[in-house]
XYZ file of C-alpha atoms in Angstrom:
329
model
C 75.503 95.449 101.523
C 76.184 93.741 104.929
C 75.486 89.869 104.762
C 73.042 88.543 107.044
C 74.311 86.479 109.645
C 72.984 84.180 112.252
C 72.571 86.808 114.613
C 70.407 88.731 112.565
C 68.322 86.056 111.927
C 67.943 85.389 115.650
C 66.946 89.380 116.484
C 64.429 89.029 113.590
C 62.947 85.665 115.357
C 63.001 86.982 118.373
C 64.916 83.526 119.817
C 68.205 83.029 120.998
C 71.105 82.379 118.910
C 71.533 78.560 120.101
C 68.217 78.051 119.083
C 68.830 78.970 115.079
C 71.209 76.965 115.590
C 69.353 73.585 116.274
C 66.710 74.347 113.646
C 69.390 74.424 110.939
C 71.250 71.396 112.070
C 67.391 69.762 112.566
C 67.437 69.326 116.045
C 64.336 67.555 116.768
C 64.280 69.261 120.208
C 62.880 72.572 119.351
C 59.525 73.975 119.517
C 56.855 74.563 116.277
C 56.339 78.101 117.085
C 60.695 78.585 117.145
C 61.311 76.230 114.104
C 58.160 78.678 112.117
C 60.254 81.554 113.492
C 63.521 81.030 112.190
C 62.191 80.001 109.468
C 60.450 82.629 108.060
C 63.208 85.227 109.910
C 65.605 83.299 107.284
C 63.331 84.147 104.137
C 63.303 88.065 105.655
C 66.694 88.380 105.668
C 68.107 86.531 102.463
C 70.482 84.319 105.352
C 72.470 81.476 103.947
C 73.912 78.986 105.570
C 77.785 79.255 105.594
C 79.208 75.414 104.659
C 82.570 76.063 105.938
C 81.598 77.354 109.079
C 78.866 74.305 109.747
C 81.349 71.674 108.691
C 83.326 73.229 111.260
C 81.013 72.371 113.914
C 79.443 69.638 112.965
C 81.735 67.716 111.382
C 80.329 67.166 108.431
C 80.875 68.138 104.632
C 77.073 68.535 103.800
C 78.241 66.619 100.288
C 78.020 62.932 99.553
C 80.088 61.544 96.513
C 78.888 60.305 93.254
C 81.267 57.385 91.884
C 80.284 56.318 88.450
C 83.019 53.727 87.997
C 82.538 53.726 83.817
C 84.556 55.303 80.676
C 83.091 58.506 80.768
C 81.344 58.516 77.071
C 78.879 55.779 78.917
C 77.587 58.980 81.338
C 75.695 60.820 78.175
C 74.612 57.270 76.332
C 72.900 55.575 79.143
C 69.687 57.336 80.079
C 69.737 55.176 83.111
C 72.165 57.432 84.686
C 70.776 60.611 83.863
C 67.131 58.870 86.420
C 70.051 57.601 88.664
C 71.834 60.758 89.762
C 68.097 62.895 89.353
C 66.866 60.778 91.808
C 69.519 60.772 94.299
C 70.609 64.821 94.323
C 66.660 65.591 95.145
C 66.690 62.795 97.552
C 69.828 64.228 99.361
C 68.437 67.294 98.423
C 65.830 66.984 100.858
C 68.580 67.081 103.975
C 70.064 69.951 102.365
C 73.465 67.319 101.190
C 75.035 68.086 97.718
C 75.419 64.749 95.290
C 79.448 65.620 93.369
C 79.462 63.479 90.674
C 83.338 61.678 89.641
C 83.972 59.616 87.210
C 86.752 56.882 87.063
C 87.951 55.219 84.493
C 91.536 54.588 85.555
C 94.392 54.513 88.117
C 95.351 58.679 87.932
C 91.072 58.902 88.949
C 90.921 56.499 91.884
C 93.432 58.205 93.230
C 92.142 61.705 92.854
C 88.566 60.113 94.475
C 90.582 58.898 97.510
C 92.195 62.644 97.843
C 89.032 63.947 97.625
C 87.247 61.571 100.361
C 90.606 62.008 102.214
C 90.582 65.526 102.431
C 86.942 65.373 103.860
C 84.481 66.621 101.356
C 82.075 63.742 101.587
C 80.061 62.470 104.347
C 79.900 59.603 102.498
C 79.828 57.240 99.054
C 77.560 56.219 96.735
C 79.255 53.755 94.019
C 77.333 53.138 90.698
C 78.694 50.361 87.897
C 81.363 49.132 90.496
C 83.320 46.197 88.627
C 84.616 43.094 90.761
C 88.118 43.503 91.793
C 88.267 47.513 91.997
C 90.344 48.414 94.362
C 88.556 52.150 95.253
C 85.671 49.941 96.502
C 87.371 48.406 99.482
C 89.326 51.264 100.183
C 86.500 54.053 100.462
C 84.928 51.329 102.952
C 87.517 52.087 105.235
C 87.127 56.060 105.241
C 83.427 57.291 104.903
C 80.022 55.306 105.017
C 79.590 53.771 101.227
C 76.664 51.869 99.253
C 76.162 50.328 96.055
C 73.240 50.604 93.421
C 73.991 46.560 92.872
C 75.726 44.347 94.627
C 79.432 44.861 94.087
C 80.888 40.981 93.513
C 83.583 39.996 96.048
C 82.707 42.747 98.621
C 80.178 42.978 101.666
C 79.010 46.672 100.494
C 75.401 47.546 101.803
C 73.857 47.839 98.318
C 70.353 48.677 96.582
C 69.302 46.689 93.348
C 66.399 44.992 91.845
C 66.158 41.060 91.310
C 68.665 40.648 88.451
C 68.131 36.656 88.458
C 64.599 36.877 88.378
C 64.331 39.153 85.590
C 66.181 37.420 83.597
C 64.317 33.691 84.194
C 60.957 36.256 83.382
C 62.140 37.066 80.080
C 63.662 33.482 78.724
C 60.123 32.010 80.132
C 58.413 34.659 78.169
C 60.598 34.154 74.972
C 59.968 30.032 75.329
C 56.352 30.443 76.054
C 56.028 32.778 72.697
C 57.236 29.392 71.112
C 61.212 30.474 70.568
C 63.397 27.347 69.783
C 67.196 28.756 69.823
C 67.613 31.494 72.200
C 70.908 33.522 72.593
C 71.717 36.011 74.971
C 73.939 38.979 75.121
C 75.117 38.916 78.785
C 76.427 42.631 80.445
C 80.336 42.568 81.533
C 80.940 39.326 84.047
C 82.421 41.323 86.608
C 79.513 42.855 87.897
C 76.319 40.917 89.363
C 74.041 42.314 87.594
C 75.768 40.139 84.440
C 76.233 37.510 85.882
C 72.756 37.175 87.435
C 70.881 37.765 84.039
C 72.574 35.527 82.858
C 72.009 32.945 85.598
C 68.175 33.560 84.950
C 68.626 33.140 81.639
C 70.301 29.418 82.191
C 67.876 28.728 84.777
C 65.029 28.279 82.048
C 66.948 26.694 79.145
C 69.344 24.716 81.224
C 71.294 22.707 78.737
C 70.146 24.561 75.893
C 71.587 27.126 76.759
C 75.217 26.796 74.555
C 78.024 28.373 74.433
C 77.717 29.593 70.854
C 74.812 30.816 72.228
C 76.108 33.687 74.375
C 77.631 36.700 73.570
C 79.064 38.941 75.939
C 78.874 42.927 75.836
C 79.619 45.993 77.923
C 76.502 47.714 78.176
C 77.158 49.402 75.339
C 74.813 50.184 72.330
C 78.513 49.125 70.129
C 78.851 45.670 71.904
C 75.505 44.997 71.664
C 76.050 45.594 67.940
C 79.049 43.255 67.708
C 77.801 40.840 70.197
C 74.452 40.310 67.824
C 76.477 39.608 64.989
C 79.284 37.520 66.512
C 75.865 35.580 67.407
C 74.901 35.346 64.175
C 77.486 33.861 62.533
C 77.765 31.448 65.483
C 74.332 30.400 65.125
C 72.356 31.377 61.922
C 69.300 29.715 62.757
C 68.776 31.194 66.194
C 64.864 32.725 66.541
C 65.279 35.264 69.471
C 67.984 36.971 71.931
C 67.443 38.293 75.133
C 70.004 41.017 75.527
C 70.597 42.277 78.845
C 70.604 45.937 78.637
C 68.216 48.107 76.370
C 70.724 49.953 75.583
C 72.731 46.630 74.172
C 69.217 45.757 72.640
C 69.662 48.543 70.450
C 72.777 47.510 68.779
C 71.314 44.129 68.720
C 68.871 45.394 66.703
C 70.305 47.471 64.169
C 72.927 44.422 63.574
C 69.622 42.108 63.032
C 68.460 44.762 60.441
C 71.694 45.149 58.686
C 71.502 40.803 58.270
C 68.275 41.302 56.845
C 66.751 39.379 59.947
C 62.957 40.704 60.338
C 61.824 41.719 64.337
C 59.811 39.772 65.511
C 58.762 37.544 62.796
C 63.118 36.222 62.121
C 64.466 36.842 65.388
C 62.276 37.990 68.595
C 64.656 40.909 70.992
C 64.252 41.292 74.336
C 65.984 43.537 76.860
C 66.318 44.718 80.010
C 66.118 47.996 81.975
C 62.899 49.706 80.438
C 64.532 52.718 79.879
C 63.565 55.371 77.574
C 65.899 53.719 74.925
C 62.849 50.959 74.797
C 60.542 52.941 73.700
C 62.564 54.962 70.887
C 63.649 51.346 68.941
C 62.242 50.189 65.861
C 59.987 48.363 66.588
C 59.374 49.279 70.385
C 61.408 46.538 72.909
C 59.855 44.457 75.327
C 61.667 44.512 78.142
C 62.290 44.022 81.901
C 61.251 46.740 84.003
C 63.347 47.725 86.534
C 62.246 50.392 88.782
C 65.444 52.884 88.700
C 63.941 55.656 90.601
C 63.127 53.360 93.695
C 66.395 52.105 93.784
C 68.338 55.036 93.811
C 65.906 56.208 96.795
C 66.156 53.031 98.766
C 70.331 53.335 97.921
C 70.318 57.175 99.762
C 67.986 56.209 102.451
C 70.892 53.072 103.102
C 73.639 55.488 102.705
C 71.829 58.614 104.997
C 71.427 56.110 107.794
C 75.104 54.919 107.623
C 76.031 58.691 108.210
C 73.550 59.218 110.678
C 75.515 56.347 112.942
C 73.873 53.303 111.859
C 75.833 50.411 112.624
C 74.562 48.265 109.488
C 71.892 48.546 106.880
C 70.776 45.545 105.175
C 70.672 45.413 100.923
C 67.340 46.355 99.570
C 66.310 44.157 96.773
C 63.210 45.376 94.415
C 61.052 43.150 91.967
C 61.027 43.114 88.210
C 58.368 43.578 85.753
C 57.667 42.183 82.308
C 56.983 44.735 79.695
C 55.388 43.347 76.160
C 56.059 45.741 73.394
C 56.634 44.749 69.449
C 59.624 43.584 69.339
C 58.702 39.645 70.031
């Protein structure tokens, strides 16, 4: 059977073939009557659009790039990901621009990203868990519009985040006002901002209480939460509450609190950060710092859609936190 092509669906419109044109590259400059008749002439016929032959004209890949800059076991533990990427493929979605997902972990994958953005098959970049120092970072900057969801340290990347700082002073203030004496922390890896600015939050309330043996530092990790909780506890036996700076960390800090025979709250009080469905699923439930994912991966593609539309800058988009009280303190 012959495929439809765009001259079909102009006969069946009854417009001109320059006109189908502009109403699927969204020209704004074409009447409601024209746009309904292409439209529904495309249903009628079963048309679809041929990518190759668009990208030809307009110079675009109709894809945007996905780099999750992580070991690749972290994709299926970390339900933030899974809201993350949801978020941002129906957001692009909406423009008709595929989200390609790559992971990189290592030297051979950076280089196989750069091919790829070399080559042209991405309009642009959307980085996610992008470490200080990586060298990818600076160098897709030079080739295609990129953003961040969270401020990449050492780099002026347009980014999306919420307030790490901030959520992390709301949960030590909480943890104090509940009457906590020794507070540890297990920060997320110091070469990111979002672990270094819960932790800054964090030292903002206890100032000079808060030690050394004190903090802990993990990956994000469920594991190094694990080992981080009980590296903590045989720093500091007699501490009465951790905030942990990733639910997902929180978890391993609890099961390590469990296997000491430490009692949650009533021993040792656990907070975390994130509330992601891992908060909920703990024994008992976490209180935790609300972040709101879904908004930031929408404000990160709106940044990132008007860089490829010819914006000359965006500014960073920086969303509030929220305090969520559960059992766990």
């Amino acid at each position: 059977m012959k495929r439809p092509t765009i001259h079909d669906v102009a006969a069946r419109a009854g417009v001109s073939r320059g006109t189908v044109s502009r109403v699927l590259n969204g020209d704004r400059y074409v009447s409601t009557a024209s746009q309904l008749a292409v439209e529904r002439a495309i249903a009628e016929t079963g048309y679809v659009v041929n990518r190759n032959a668009r990208s030809l004209v307009t110079q675009r890949s109709g894809s945007v790039l996905l780099v999750l800059s992580d070991p690749h076991e972290r994709l299926f533990e970390d339900p933030n990901y899974s809201v993350l990427f949801r978020t941002a493929a129906q957001r692009l979605g909406e423009r008709d621009i595929s989200l390609v997902l790559m992971m990189v972990a290592d030297d051979a994958e950076r280089q196989r990203v750069m091919r790829y953005v070399q080559g042209g098959h991405a309009d642009g970049v959307f980085l996610v868990s992008t470490h200080a120092g990586d060298p990818l970072a600076s160098a897709l900057g030079d080739r295609v519009p990129v953003v961040a969801q969270g401020e990449v340290l050492g780099l002026k990347i347009p980014y999306a985040a919420t307030d790490e700082r901030m959520g992390g002073r709301q949960m030590t203030e909480y943890l104090v006002s509940q009457g906590r004496k020794k507070i540890a922390t297990i920060t997320g890896p110091m070469d990111t901002a979002a672990g270094n600015q819960r932790l800054e939050g964090y030292t903002d309330v206890l100032g000079r209480r808060a030690s050394k043996k004190l903090i802990a530092h993990g990956d994000w990790s469920r594991s190094s939460g694990h080992r981080a909780m009980t590296e903590l506890l045989s720093r500091a036996p007699d501490l009465d509450a951790v905030f942990v700076a990733s639910d997902l960390m929180a978890a391993g800090a609890l099961a390590a609190l469990r296997e000491a025979g430490r009692r949650v709250p009533e021993d040792v009080a656990v907070g975390g950060f994130d509330d992601s469905s891992v908060a909920l699923s703990t024994h008992p439930p976490l209180t935790t710092i609300r972040q709101p994912l879904a908004d930031i991966a929408q404000e990160t593609v709106r940044l990132l859609l008007a860089l490829i539309d010819g914006a000359a800058s965006v500014d960073p988009v920086i969303l509030p936190t929220e305090l969520v009280v559960r059992d766990s303190t």
